[in-house]
Structures are given as structure tokens and as C-alpha cells.
Amino acid sequence: MGRFLLASLMLLYLVGCQANADSISSTPTSEGTIAMSSTNCNIPPELVQPLQGYPCLNGTATVDLVVNGQAITLEVNGVDAPVTAGNFVDLVQRGFYNNLTFHRVVREPQPFVVQGGDPKGNGTGGFIDPQTKRERVIPLEIKPADGKQAVYGRTFPEQNIRQAPQLKHNRGALAMARSQNPNSASSQFYITLAETSFLDGNYAVFGYVTKGMETVDKIKQGDRITSATVTKGLENLTTIK
């Protein structure tokens, strides 16, 4: 019973991270333009038009975050989560995450997540696209373990999918935070401090920490991302057309 209550509270905690996502008016920390090739990244045909112009990752990429003088290496998976991974790598390449804080860190009553990527620093911000002047939000994207393609827009419980996702919430998972609307993730991400399998099928995992987890374990609320850099796989960043 206690475990169920904890899981429910943790879900609410992440859901509340962008409660004001529909009314964001802030500007990103940094803006930039990127020359990208175009491909559909195995996106379902019905989503190509709604997501036209969005970044996607047609493969994998490696990103280094520098926090407290130490590097955290992330392997970003665009094979199983092309839209979510592409959104993140695009923001890294723009310099968006540089100097942003980890505004939520939860270790009690047990290790949970560190969460950052909010330009407002209070859990309500997202990325404002400099071209459209609107917040870029992406659909929930989760690939079933035995599926050939990710499913979009609804959680596994909503879709009555009983199998596990391909990318699970293991310790060191990199995933997107969102509001109660499944299709509201923008720039806020979290890294799990422990296995949190009760989040599987509800939030989009798109990569894992491959080096520097000891640095993640030491992150405190208010610590800043000194820099975020794509060190490998930038050529896999494309746009949906």
C-alpha cells in the first residue's frame, strides 16, 4: 500500500512540472539556427504533417553535460524515440540548456529524479521557438518492446498496452517531463536516480547516462548545467518533412 502511494505521488510530481505549459511566454536562454537534412525518421504517416519542421534524430547521438565541473555523458536514442531525441539534441545544439538549473531534485523518502531544462527555473517553462514565437511541444512517444514503431499521444495504460516499453526507467534513464497532457513535453528533462519502473509507459525515455552517474547522484537543487554539447552523432539530426 505504501509503495502504491509513493508511486502515485511520484507520478503527480512529474506531471506537475509544466502545469502552465499552455501559457508560456518566456524566451529561451539561447537561440540559434541549424542546417539539417530532412527525413521522416520512421514517423507514422499521419504525424508527418502535424510535426512538419520538427527536429528528429535518425540514429543515436552522444551529449556531454558539464555540472559542477564534471562531465555527464548521455547516449541519446533516436532509433526508438526519434522525435523526443531529436527535440533534445536540437536544444543542446542551440545552446538552450547552457546555464539552466536543476530546479527539482528528489531523494527522499528514496532516490527518484533530478530534473532540469526549464528557462524559468520554476517548473513552468519550455522552449519558445524563435521562428514561430510559440512553445514547441512534442507528443508522448513510447515504443513497445516488441514493436517496430513507437506509439504516440497516449500512455500505455490509456492504450491498454500491457507489454513493457523498449526504453525503461532504469537507474540513469533520461526522459521528458510533461504536464497532465501527454503531448506537452517541451524542454524539461529528468534523470532517474534509481529504477522507477512505475513510470514505464507513462513518460518518454529517450536515452541513458553512460558515464558520470556519480556526478548525477551529487546534483543539488539549483545546480547549473555549465554546458551541454553534442559530441557525436550530430549528423543524425534531421527535420521532419
Coordinates of N, CA and C in Angstrom, one line a residue:
M1 N 0.8 -1.2 0.0 CA 0.0 0.0 0.0 C 0.9 1.2 0.0
G2 N 1.9 1.2 0.8 CA 2.8 2.4 0.9 C 3.5 2.6 -0.5
R3 N 3.9 1.5 -1.1 CA 4.6 1.6 -2.4 C 3.6 2.2 -3.4
F4 N 2.3 1.8 -3.4 CA 1.4 2.4 -4.4 C 1.2 3.9 -4.1
L5 N 1.1 4.3 -2.9 CA 1.0 5.7 -2.6 C 2.2 6.5 -3.0
L6 N 3.4 5.9 -2.8 CA 4.6 6.6 -3.3 C 4.6 6.7 -4.8
A7 N 4.3 5.7 -5.5 CA 4.2 5.7 -6.9 C 3.3 6.8 -7.4
S8 N 2.1 6.9 -6.8 CA 1.1 7.9 -7.2 C 1.7 9.3 -7.0
L9 N 2.3 9.5 -5.8 CA 2.8 10.8 -5.5 C 3.9 11.2 -6.5
M10 N 4.8 10.2 -6.9 CA 5.9 10.5 -7.8 C 5.3 10.8 -9.2
L11 N 4.3 10.1 -9.6 CA 3.7 10.4 -10.9 C 3.1 11.9 -10.9
L12 N 2.5 12.2 -9.8 CA 1.9 13.6 -9.7 C 3.0 14.6 -9.7
Y13 N 4.1 14.3 -9.1 CA 5.3 15.2 -9.0 C 5.8 15.5 -10.4
L14 N 5.9 14.5 -11.2 CA 6.4 14.8 -12.6 C 5.4 15.4 -13.4
V15 N 4.1 15.0 -13.3 CA 3.0 15.6 -14.1 C 2.9 17.1 -13.8
G16 N 3.2 17.5 -12.6 CA 3.0 18.9 -12.3 C 4.1 19.8 -12.7
C17 N 5.1 19.3 -13.4 CA 6.3 20.0 -13.7 C 6.1 21.1 -14.7
Q18 N 5.1 21.1 -15.5 CA 4.8 22.1 -16.5 C 3.3 22.4 -16.5
A19 N 2.8 22.7 -15.4 CA 1.3 22.9 -15.3 C 0.9 24.1 -16.1
N20 N 1.7 25.0 -16.4 CA 1.3 26.2 -17.2 C 1.9 26.2 -18.6
A21 N 2.1 25.0 -19.1 CA 2.7 24.8 -20.4 C 2.0 25.5 -21.5
D22 N 0.6 25.7 -21.4 CA -0.1 26.3 -22.5 C -0.1 27.8 -22.5
S23 N 0.6 28.4 -21.5 CA 0.6 29.8 -21.4 C 2.0 30.4 -21.2
I24 N 3.0 29.7 -21.7 CA 4.4 30.1 -21.6 C 4.6 31.2 -22.5
S25 N 5.3 32.3 -22.0 CA 5.7 33.4 -22.9 C 7.1 33.8 -22.7
S26 N 7.9 33.0 -22.0 CA 9.3 33.4 -21.8 C 10.1 33.0 -23.0
T27 N 11.3 33.6 -23.1 CA 12.2 33.3 -24.3 C 13.3 32.4 -23.8
P28 N 13.8 31.6 -24.7 CA 14.9 30.6 -24.3 C 16.2 31.3 -24.0
T29 N 17.0 30.6 -23.3 CA 18.3 31.2 -22.9 C 19.2 31.5 -24.1
S30 N 19.1 30.7 -25.1 CA 19.9 30.9 -26.3 C 19.2 30.5 -27.5
E31 N 19.4 31.2 -28.6 CA 18.7 30.8 -29.9 C 19.8 30.6 -30.9
G32 N 19.4 29.8 -31.9 CA 20.4 29.5 -33.0 C 19.7 28.8 -34.1
T33 N 20.3 28.7 -35.2 CA 19.8 28.0 -36.4 C 20.7 26.9 -36.7
I34 N 20.1 25.8 -37.2 CA 20.8 24.6 -37.5 C 20.5 24.2 -38.9
A35 N 21.5 23.9 -39.7 CA 21.3 23.3 -41.0 C 21.1 21.8 -40.9
M36 N 19.9 21.3 -41.2 CA 19.6 19.9 -41.0 C 19.1 19.3 -42.3
S37 N 19.4 18.1 -42.6 CA 18.8 17.4 -43.7 C 17.3 17.0 -43.3
S38 N 16.6 16.5 -44.2 CA 15.2 16.1 -43.9 C 14.9 14.6 -44.1
T39 N 14.2 14.0 -43.2 CA 13.8 12.6 -43.3 C 12.6 12.5 -42.4
N40 N 11.8 11.4 -42.6 CA 10.7 11.2 -41.7 C 11.0 10.4 -40.5
C41 N 12.2 9.9 -40.3 CA 12.6 9.3 -39.1 C 11.7 8.2 -38.6
N42 N 11.1 7.5 -39.6 CA 10.1 6.4 -39.2 C 8.9 6.9 -38.5
I43 N 8.5 8.1 -38.7 CA 7.4 8.7 -38.1 C 6.1 8.2 -38.8
P44 N 5.1 7.8 -38.1 CA 3.8 7.4 -38.8 C 3.3 8.4 -39.7
P45 N 2.8 8.0 -40.9 CA 2.4 9.0 -41.9 C 1.4 10.0 -41.4
E46 N 0.5 9.7 -40.5 CA -0.5 10.6 -40.0 C 0.1 11.7 -39.2
L47 N 1.4 11.5 -38.7 CA 2.0 12.5 -37.8 C 3.0 13.4 -38.6
V48 N 3.3 13.0 -39.8 CA 4.3 13.8 -40.6 C 3.9 15.2 -40.8
Q49 N 2.7 15.4 -41.2 CA 2.2 16.8 -41.4 C 2.1 17.6 -40.1
P50 N 1.5 17.1 -39.1 CA 1.5 17.9 -37.8 C 2.8 18.2 -37.2
L51 N 3.8 17.3 -37.5 CA 5.2 17.5 -37.0 C 6.1 18.1 -38.0
Q52 N 5.6 18.6 -39.1 CA 6.5 19.1 -40.2 C 7.4 20.2 -39.6
G53 N 8.7 20.1 -39.9 CA 9.6 21.1 -39.5 C 10.2 20.8 -38.1
Y54 N 9.7 19.8 -37.4 CA 10.2 19.5 -36.1 C 11.5 18.7 -36.3
P55 N 12.4 18.8 -35.3 CA 13.7 18.0 -35.4 C 13.4 16.6 -35.1
C56 N 14.2 15.7 -35.6 CA 14.1 14.3 -35.2 C 15.5 13.7 -35.3
L57 N 15.8 12.6 -34.6 CA 17.1 12.0 -34.6 C 17.1 10.7 -35.3
N58 N 17.7 10.6 -36.5 CA 17.7 9.4 -37.3 C 18.9 8.5 -36.9
G59 N 18.9 8.0 -35.7 CA 20.1 7.3 -35.2 C 20.3 7.6 -33.8
T60 N 21.6 7.6 -33.4 CA 21.9 7.9 -32.0 C 22.8 9.2 -31.9
A61 N 23.0 9.7 -30.8 CA 23.9 10.8 -30.5 C 24.4 10.8 -29.1
T62 N 25.5 11.4 -28.9 CA 26.1 11.5 -27.6 C 26.2 12.9 -27.1
V63 N 25.7 13.2 -25.9 CA 25.7 14.5 -25.4 C 26.5 14.5 -24.0
D64 N 27.3 15.5 -23.9 CA 28.0 15.7 -22.6 C 27.4 17.0 -21.9
L65 N 26.9 16.7 -20.6 CA 26.6 17.8 -19.8 C 27.7 18.1 -18.8
V66 N 28.0 19.3 -18.6 CA 29.0 19.6 -17.5 C 28.3 20.3 -16.4
V67 N 28.4 19.6 -15.2 CA 27.7 20.1 -14.0 C 28.7 20.0 -12.8
N68 N 28.9 21.1 -12.1 CA 29.9 21.2 -11.0 C 31.3 20.8 -11.5
G69 N 31.6 21.1 -12.7 CA 32.9 20.9 -13.2 C 33.2 19.4 -13.7
Q70 N 32.1 18.6 -13.7 CA 32.3 17.2 -14.0 C 31.4 16.9 -15.2
A71 N 31.8 16.0 -16.1 CA 31.0 15.7 -17.3 C 30.1 14.5 -17.0
I72 N 28.9 14.6 -17.5 CA 27.9 13.5 -17.5 C 27.6 13.2 -19.0
T73 N 27.9 12.0 -19.4 CA 27.7 11.5 -20.8 C 26.4 10.8 -21.0
L74 N 25.6 11.3 -21.9 CA 24.3 10.8 -22.2 C 24.3 10.1 -23.6
E75 N 23.8 8.9 -23.7 CA 23.6 8.3 -25.0 C 22.1 8.5 -25.4
V76 N 21.9 9.3 -26.4 CA 20.5 9.6 -26.8 C 20.1 8.7 -27.9
N77 N 18.9 8.1 -27.8 CA 18.4 7.1 -28.6 C 17.3 7.6 -29.6
G78 N 17.7 7.9 -30.8 CA 16.8 8.3 -31.8 C 16.2 7.1 -32.6
V79 N 16.7 6.0 -32.4 CA 16.2 4.8 -33.1 C 14.8 4.4 -32.6
D80 N 14.7 4.5 -31.2 CA 13.5 4.1 -30.6 C 12.6 5.3 -30.2
A81 N 13.2 6.5 -30.1 CA 12.4 7.7 -29.8 C 12.9 8.9 -30.6
P82 N 12.7 8.8 -31.9 CA 13.2 9.8 -32.8 C 12.8 11.3 -32.6
V83 N 11.5 11.5 -32.3 CA 11.1 12.9 -32.1 C 11.6 13.4 -30.8
T84 N 11.5 12.6 -29.7 CA 11.9 13.1 -28.4 C 13.4 13.3 -28.4
A85 N 14.2 12.4 -28.9 CA 15.6 12.5 -29.0 C 16.0 13.7 -29.9
G86 N 15.3 13.9 -31.0 CA 15.7 15.0 -31.9 C 15.4 16.3 -31.3
N87 N 14.3 16.4 -30.5 CA 14.0 17.7 -29.8 C 15.1 18.0 -28.8
F88 N 15.6 17.0 -28.1 CA 16.6 17.3 -27.1 C 17.9 17.7 -27.7
V89 N 18.4 16.9 -28.8 CA 19.6 17.2 -29.4 C 19.6 18.6 -30.1
D90 N 18.5 18.9 -30.7 CA 18.3 20.2 -31.3 C 18.5 21.3 -30.2
L91 N 17.9 21.2 -29.1 CA 18.0 22.2 -28.0 C 19.5 22.2 -27.5
V92 N 20.1 21.1 -27.4 CA 21.5 21.1 -26.9 C 22.4 21.9 -27.9
Q93 N 22.1 21.6 -29.2 CA 22.9 22.3 -30.3 C 22.7 23.8 -30.3
R94 N 21.5 24.2 -30.0 CA 21.2 25.6 -29.9 C 21.8 26.3 -28.7
G95 N 22.3 25.5 -27.8 CA 22.9 26.1 -26.5 C 21.8 26.4 -25.5
F96 N 20.6 25.9 -25.7 CA 19.5 26.2 -24.9 C 19.7 25.9 -23.4
Y97 N 20.3 24.7 -23.2 CA 20.5 24.2 -21.8 C 21.6 24.9 -21.0
N98 N 22.5 25.6 -21.7 CA 23.6 26.2 -21.0 C 23.2 27.1 -19.9
N99 N 23.7 26.9 -18.7 CA 23.4 27.8 -17.6 C 22.0 27.6 -17.0
L100 N 21.2 26.6 -17.4 CA 20.0 26.4 -16.8 C 20.2 25.5 -15.5
T101 N 19.3 25.6 -14.6 CA 19.4 24.9 -13.3 C 18.6 23.6 -13.3
F102 N 19.0 22.7 -12.4 CA 18.2 21.6 -12.0 C 17.3 22.1 -10.9
H103 N 16.0 22.3 -11.3 CA 15.1 23.0 -10.4 C 14.4 22.1 -9.4
R104 N 14.5 20.8 -9.7 CA 13.9 19.8 -8.8 C 14.8 18.6 -8.6
V105 N 15.1 18.3 -7.4 CA 15.9 17.1 -7.0 C 15.2 16.4 -5.9
V106 N 14.8 15.1 -6.1 CA 14.1 14.3 -5.2 C 14.9 13.1 -4.8
R107 N 15.3 13.0 -3.5 CA 16.0 11.9 -3.0 C 15.3 11.2 -1.8
E108 N 14.3 11.9 -1.3 CA 13.6 11.4 -0.1 C 12.1 11.2 -0.4
P109 N 11.5 10.2 0.1 CA 12.0 9.2 1.0 C 12.9 8.2 0.4
Q110 N 13.0 8.2 -0.9 CA 14.0 7.3 -1.6 C 14.5 8.0 -2.9
P111 N 15.6 7.7 -3.4 CA 16.1 8.3 -4.6 C 15.1 8.3 -5.8
F112 N 14.9 9.4 -6.4 CA 13.9 9.4 -7.5 C 14.5 10.1 -8.8
V113 N 14.5 11.4 -8.9 CA 15.0 12.1 -10.1 C 15.7 13.4 -9.8
V114 N 16.5 13.8 -10.8 CA 16.9 15.2 -10.9 C 16.3 15.7 -12.1
Q115 N 15.8 16.9 -12.1 CA 15.0 17.5 -13.2 C 15.5 18.9 -13.5
G116 N 15.7 19.1 -14.8 CA 16.2 20.5 -15.3 C 15.6 20.8 -16.7
G117 N 16.2 21.9 -17.3 CA 15.8 22.2 -18.6 C 14.7 23.3 -18.7
D118 N 14.4 24.0 -17.6 CA 13.4 25.0 -17.6 C 14.0 26.4 -17.6
P119 N 13.7 27.2 -18.7 CA 14.3 28.5 -18.7 C 13.8 29.4 -17.7
K120 N 12.6 29.1 -17.1 CA 12.1 30.0 -16.0 C 12.7 29.5 -14.6
G121 N 13.1 28.3 -14.6 CA 13.7 27.8 -13.3 C 12.7 27.4 -12.2
N122 N 11.4 27.4 -12.6 CA 10.4 27.1 -11.5 C 9.5 26.0 -11.9
G123 N 9.8 25.3 -13.0 CA 9.0 24.1 -13.4 C 7.9 24.4 -14.3
T124 N 7.7 25.7 -14.8 CA 6.6 26.0 -15.7 C 7.1 26.4 -17.1
G125 N 8.4 26.4 -17.4 CA 8.9 26.9 -18.6 C 9.1 25.9 -19.7
G126 N 9.3 26.3 -20.9 CA 9.6 25.4 -22.0 C 10.3 26.2 -23.1
F127 N 10.6 25.6 -24.2 CA 11.4 26.2 -25.3 C 10.4 27.0 -26.2
I128 N 10.7 28.3 -26.4 CA 9.9 29.1 -27.3 C 10.7 29.1 -28.6
D129 N 10.1 28.6 -29.6 CA 10.7 28.5 -31.0 C 10.9 30.0 -31.5
P130 N 12.1 30.4 -31.8 CA 12.3 31.8 -32.3 C 11.6 32.1 -33.6
Q131 N 11.3 31.1 -34.4 CA 10.6 31.3 -35.6 C 9.1 31.4 -35.5
T132 N 8.5 30.6 -34.7 CA 7.0 30.6 -34.5 C 6.6 31.5 -33.4
K133 N 7.6 31.8 -32.4 CA 7.3 32.6 -31.2 C 6.3 31.9 -30.3
R134 N 6.2 30.6 -30.5 CA 5.4 29.8 -29.6 C 6.2 28.6 -29.0
E135 N 5.7 28.1 -27.9 CA 6.3 27.0 -27.3 C 6.3 25.8 -28.1
R136 N 7.4 25.1 -28.3 CA 7.5 23.9 -29.1 C 7.1 22.7 -28.1
V137 N 6.1 22.0 -28.4 CA 5.7 20.8 -27.5 C 5.7 19.6 -28.5
I138 N 6.1 18.5 -27.9 CA 6.2 17.2 -28.7 C 5.2 16.2 -28.1
P139 N 4.8 15.3 -29.0 CA 3.9 14.2 -28.5 C 4.6 13.2 -27.6
L140 N 3.8 12.6 -26.7 CA 4.4 11.4 -26.0 C 4.7 10.4 -27.0
E141 N 5.9 9.8 -26.8 CA 6.5 8.9 -27.8 C 7.1 7.7 -27.0
I142 N 6.5 6.5 -27.1 CA 7.0 5.3 -26.4 C 6.9 4.1 -27.3
K143 N 8.0 3.4 -27.5 CA 8.0 2.3 -28.3 C 7.8 1.0 -27.5
P144 N 6.9 0.1 -27.8 CA 6.7 -1.1 -27.1 C 8.0 -2.0 -27.4
A145 N 8.3 -2.9 -26.4 CA 9.5 -3.7 -26.5 C 9.5 -4.6 -27.8
D146 N 8.3 -5.1 -28.2 CA 8.3 -5.9 -29.4 C 7.7 -5.2 -30.6
G147 N 7.6 -3.9 -30.5 CA 7.0 -3.1 -31.6 C 8.1 -2.6 -32.6
K148 N 7.7 -2.4 -33.8 CA 8.6 -1.9 -34.8 C 8.6 -0.4 -34.9
Q149 N 7.6 0.2 -34.3 CA 7.5 1.7 -34.3 C 6.9 2.2 -33.0
A150 N 7.3 3.4 -32.6 CA 6.8 4.0 -31.4 C 5.4 4.3 -31.6
V151 N 4.6 4.4 -30.4 CA 3.3 4.8 -30.4 C 3.2 6.2 -29.9
Y152 N 2.2 7.0 -30.2 CA 2.3 8.4 -29.9 C 1.0 8.9 -29.3
G153 N 1.1 9.9 -28.4 CA 0.0 10.6 -28.0 C -0.8 10.2 -26.8
R154 N -0.6 8.9 -26.4 CA -1.3 8.4 -25.2 C -0.4 7.4 -24.4
T155 N -0.7 7.3 -23.1 CA 0.1 6.5 -22.3 C -0.2 5.0 -22.6
F156 N 0.7 4.1 -22.2 CA 0.4 2.7 -22.3 C -0.9 2.3 -21.6
P157 N -1.2 2.7 -20.4 CA -2.4 2.3 -19.7 C -3.6 2.8 -20.5
E158 N -3.6 4.0 -21.1 CA -4.7 4.6 -21.9 C -4.9 3.7 -23.1
Q159 N -3.8 3.2 -23.7 CA -3.9 2.4 -24.9 C -4.1 0.9 -24.7
N160 N -4.2 0.6 -23.4 CA -4.3 -0.8 -23.0 C -3.2 -1.7 -23.5
I161 N -2.0 -1.1 -23.5 CA -0.8 -1.8 -23.9 C -0.1 -2.4 -22.7
R162 N -0.1 -3.7 -22.6 CA 0.4 -4.4 -21.3 C 1.8 -4.7 -21.3
Q163 N 2.5 -4.6 -22.5 CA 3.9 -5.0 -22.5 C 4.8 -3.9 -22.1
A164 N 6.0 -4.2 -21.8 CA 6.9 -3.1 -21.3 C 7.4 -2.3 -22.5
P165 N 7.8 -1.1 -22.3 CA 8.4 -0.3 -23.3 C 9.8 -0.7 -23.7
Q166 N 10.3 -0.4 -24.8 CA 11.7 -0.7 -25.2 C 12.7 0.0 -24.3
L167 N 12.4 1.3 -24.0 CA 13.3 2.1 -23.2 C 12.7 2.2 -21.8
K168 N 13.2 1.6 -20.8 CA 12.7 1.5 -19.5 C 13.3 2.6 -18.6
H169 N 12.6 2.8 -17.5 CA 13.1 3.7 -16.4 C 14.1 3.0 -15.5
N170 N 15.2 2.6 -16.1 CA 16.3 2.1 -15.2 C 17.0 3.2 -14.5
R171 N 17.8 2.9 -13.6 CA 18.7 4.0 -13.0 C 19.5 4.6 -14.1
G172 N 19.5 5.9 -14.1 CA 20.2 6.7 -15.1 C 19.5 6.9 -16.4
A173 N 18.2 6.6 -16.4 CA 17.4 6.9 -17.6 C 17.2 8.4 -17.8
L174 N 17.2 8.8 -19.1 CA 17.0 10.2 -19.5 C 15.6 10.3 -20.1
A175 N 14.7 11.1 -19.6 CA 13.3 11.1 -20.0 C 12.8 12.5 -20.0
M176 N 11.6 12.7 -20.7 CA 11.0 14.0 -20.7 C 9.9 14.2 -19.7
A177 N 9.9 15.3 -19.0 CA 8.9 15.7 -18.1 C 7.8 16.4 -18.9
R178 N 6.5 16.3 -18.3 CA 5.4 16.9 -19.1 C 4.3 17.3 -18.1
S179 N 3.3 17.9 -18.5 CA 2.1 18.2 -17.7 C 1.1 17.0 -17.8
Q180 N -0.1 17.2 -17.3 CA -1.1 16.1 -17.4 C -1.4 15.7 -18.8
N181 N -1.3 16.7 -19.7 CA -1.5 16.4 -21.2 C -0.3 15.6 -21.7
P182 N -0.5 14.4 -22.2 CA 0.6 13.6 -22.7 C 1.5 14.3 -23.7
N183 N 0.9 15.2 -24.5 CA 1.6 15.8 -25.6 C 2.0 17.3 -25.2
S184 N 2.6 17.4 -24.1 CA 3.0 18.7 -23.6 C 4.5 18.8 -23.2
A185 N 5.3 17.8 -23.5 CA 6.7 17.9 -23.2 C 7.4 19.0 -24.1
S186 N 8.3 19.7 -23.6 CA 9.0 20.8 -24.3 C 10.5 20.7 -24.2
S187 N 11.0 21.2 -23.1 CA 12.4 21.2 -22.9 C 12.9 20.6 -21.6
Q188 N 11.9 20.4 -20.6 CA 12.3 19.9 -19.3 C 12.5 18.3 -19.4
F189 N 13.7 17.9 -18.8 CA 14.0 16.5 -18.8 C 14.4 16.1 -17.4
Y190 N 14.4 14.8 -17.2 CA 14.8 14.3 -15.9 C 15.7 13.1 -16.1
I191 N 16.5 12.8 -15.0 CA 17.4 11.7 -15.0 C 17.0 10.9 -13.7
T192 N 16.8 9.6 -13.9 CA 16.4 8.8 -12.7 C 17.5 8.4 -11.8
L193 N 17.4 8.5 -10.5 CA 18.4 8.2 -9.6 C 18.3 6.7 -9.1
A194 N 17.3 6.1 -9.5 CA 17.1 4.7 -9.2 C 16.1 4.1 -10.2
E195 N 15.9 2.8 -10.2 CA 14.9 2.2 -11.1 C 13.6 2.7 -10.7
T196 N 12.8 3.2 -11.6 CA 11.5 3.7 -11.3 C 10.5 3.2 -12.4
S197 N 10.3 1.9 -12.3 CA 9.5 1.1 -13.3 C 8.1 1.6 -13.4
F198 N 7.6 2.1 -12.2 CA 6.2 2.6 -12.2 C 5.9 3.7 -13.2
L199 N 7.0 4.3 -13.7 CA 6.8 5.4 -14.7 C 6.8 4.9 -16.1
D200 N 7.2 3.6 -16.3 CA 7.2 3.0 -17.6 C 5.9 3.0 -18.3
G201 N 5.9 3.5 -19.6 CA 4.6 3.5 -20.3 C 3.8 4.8 -20.1
N202 N 4.3 5.7 -19.2 CA 3.7 6.9 -18.9 C 4.5 8.1 -19.3
Y203 N 5.8 8.0 -19.3 CA 6.7 9.1 -19.7 C 7.7 8.5 -20.8
A204 N 8.2 9.4 -21.6 CA 9.1 9.0 -22.7 C 10.6 9.0 -22.3
V205 N 11.1 7.8 -22.2 CA 12.6 7.7 -22.0 C 13.2 7.8 -23.4
F206 N 14.3 8.5 -23.5 CA 15.0 8.6 -24.8 C 16.5 8.5 -24.8
G207 N 17.0 8.0 -23.6 CA 18.4 7.8 -23.5 C 18.8 7.4 -22.1
Y208 N 20.1 7.3 -21.9 CA 20.7 6.8 -20.6 C 22.0 7.5 -20.4
V209 N 22.3 7.7 -19.1 CA 23.6 8.1 -18.7 C 24.6 6.9 -18.9
T210 N 25.6 7.2 -19.6 CA 26.6 6.1 -19.8 C 27.9 6.4 -19.1
K211 N 28.1 7.6 -18.6 CA 29.3 7.9 -17.8 C 29.0 9.1 -16.9
G212 N 29.4 9.1 -15.7 CA 29.2 10.3 -14.8 C 28.0 10.2 -13.9
M213 N 27.5 8.9 -13.7 CA 26.3 8.8 -12.8 C 26.6 9.2 -11.4
E214 N 27.9 9.1 -11.0 CA 28.3 9.6 -9.7 C 28.1 11.1 -9.5
T215 N 28.3 11.8 -10.7 CA 28.0 13.3 -10.6 C 26.5 13.5 -10.6
V216 N 25.7 12.8 -11.3 CA 24.3 12.9 -11.2 C 23.8 12.7 -9.8
D217 N 24.4 11.7 -9.1 CA 24.0 11.4 -7.7 C 24.2 12.6 -6.8
K218 N 25.2 13.5 -7.1 CA 25.5 14.6 -6.2 C 24.8 15.9 -6.6
I219 N 24.1 15.9 -7.6 CA 23.4 17.1 -8.0 C 22.4 17.6 -7.0
K220 N 22.5 18.9 -6.7 CA 21.6 19.5 -5.7 C 20.7 20.5 -6.4
Q221 N 19.6 20.8 -5.8 CA 18.6 21.7 -6.4 C 19.3 23.1 -6.5
G222 N 19.2 23.7 -7.7 CA 19.9 24.9 -8.0 C 21.2 24.8 -8.7
D223 N 21.8 23.6 -8.8 CA 23.0 23.4 -9.5 C 22.7 23.7 -11.0
R224 N 23.7 24.2 -11.7 CA 23.5 24.6 -13.1 C 24.3 23.7 -14.1
I225 N 23.7 23.6 -15.3 CA 24.3 23.0 -16.4 C 25.3 24.0 -17.0
T226 N 26.6 23.8 -16.7 CA 27.5 24.8 -17.2 C 27.5 24.8 -18.8
S227 N 27.5 23.6 -19.3 CA 27.4 23.5 -20.8 C 26.8 22.1 -21.2
A228 N 26.2 22.1 -22.3 CA 25.7 20.9 -22.9 C 26.1 20.8 -24.4
T229 N 26.8 19.8 -24.8 CA 27.4 19.7 -26.1 C 27.2 18.4 -26.7
V230 N 26.8 18.4 -28.0 CA 26.7 17.2 -28.8 C 28.1 16.8 -29.2
T231 N 28.6 15.7 -28.8 CA 30.0 15.2 -29.1 C 30.0 14.2 -30.2
K232 N 28.9 13.6 -30.5 CA 28.9 12.5 -31.5 C 27.4 12.4 -32.0
G233 N 27.3 12.2 -33.3 CA 26.0 11.9 -33.9 C 25.2 13.1 -34.4
L234 N 25.8 14.3 -34.4 CA 25.1 15.4 -34.8 C 24.6 15.3 -36.3
E235 N 25.3 14.5 -37.1 CA 24.9 14.3 -38.5 C 23.6 13.6 -38.6
N236 N 23.1 12.9 -37.5 CA 21.9 12.2 -37.5 C 20.7 13.1 -37.2
L237 N 20.9 14.4 -36.8 CA 19.8 15.3 -36.5 C 19.2 15.8 -37.8
T238 N 17.9 15.6 -38.0 CA 17.3 16.0 -39.2 C 16.0 16.7 -38.9
T239 N 15.2 17.1 -39.9 CA 13.9 17.6 -39.8 C 12.9 16.8 -40.4
I240 N 11.7 16.8 -39.9 CA 10.5 16.1 -40.5 C 9.9 16.9 -41.6
K241 N 9.8 16.3 -42.8 CA 9.2 16.9 -43.9 C 8.4 15.9 -44.7

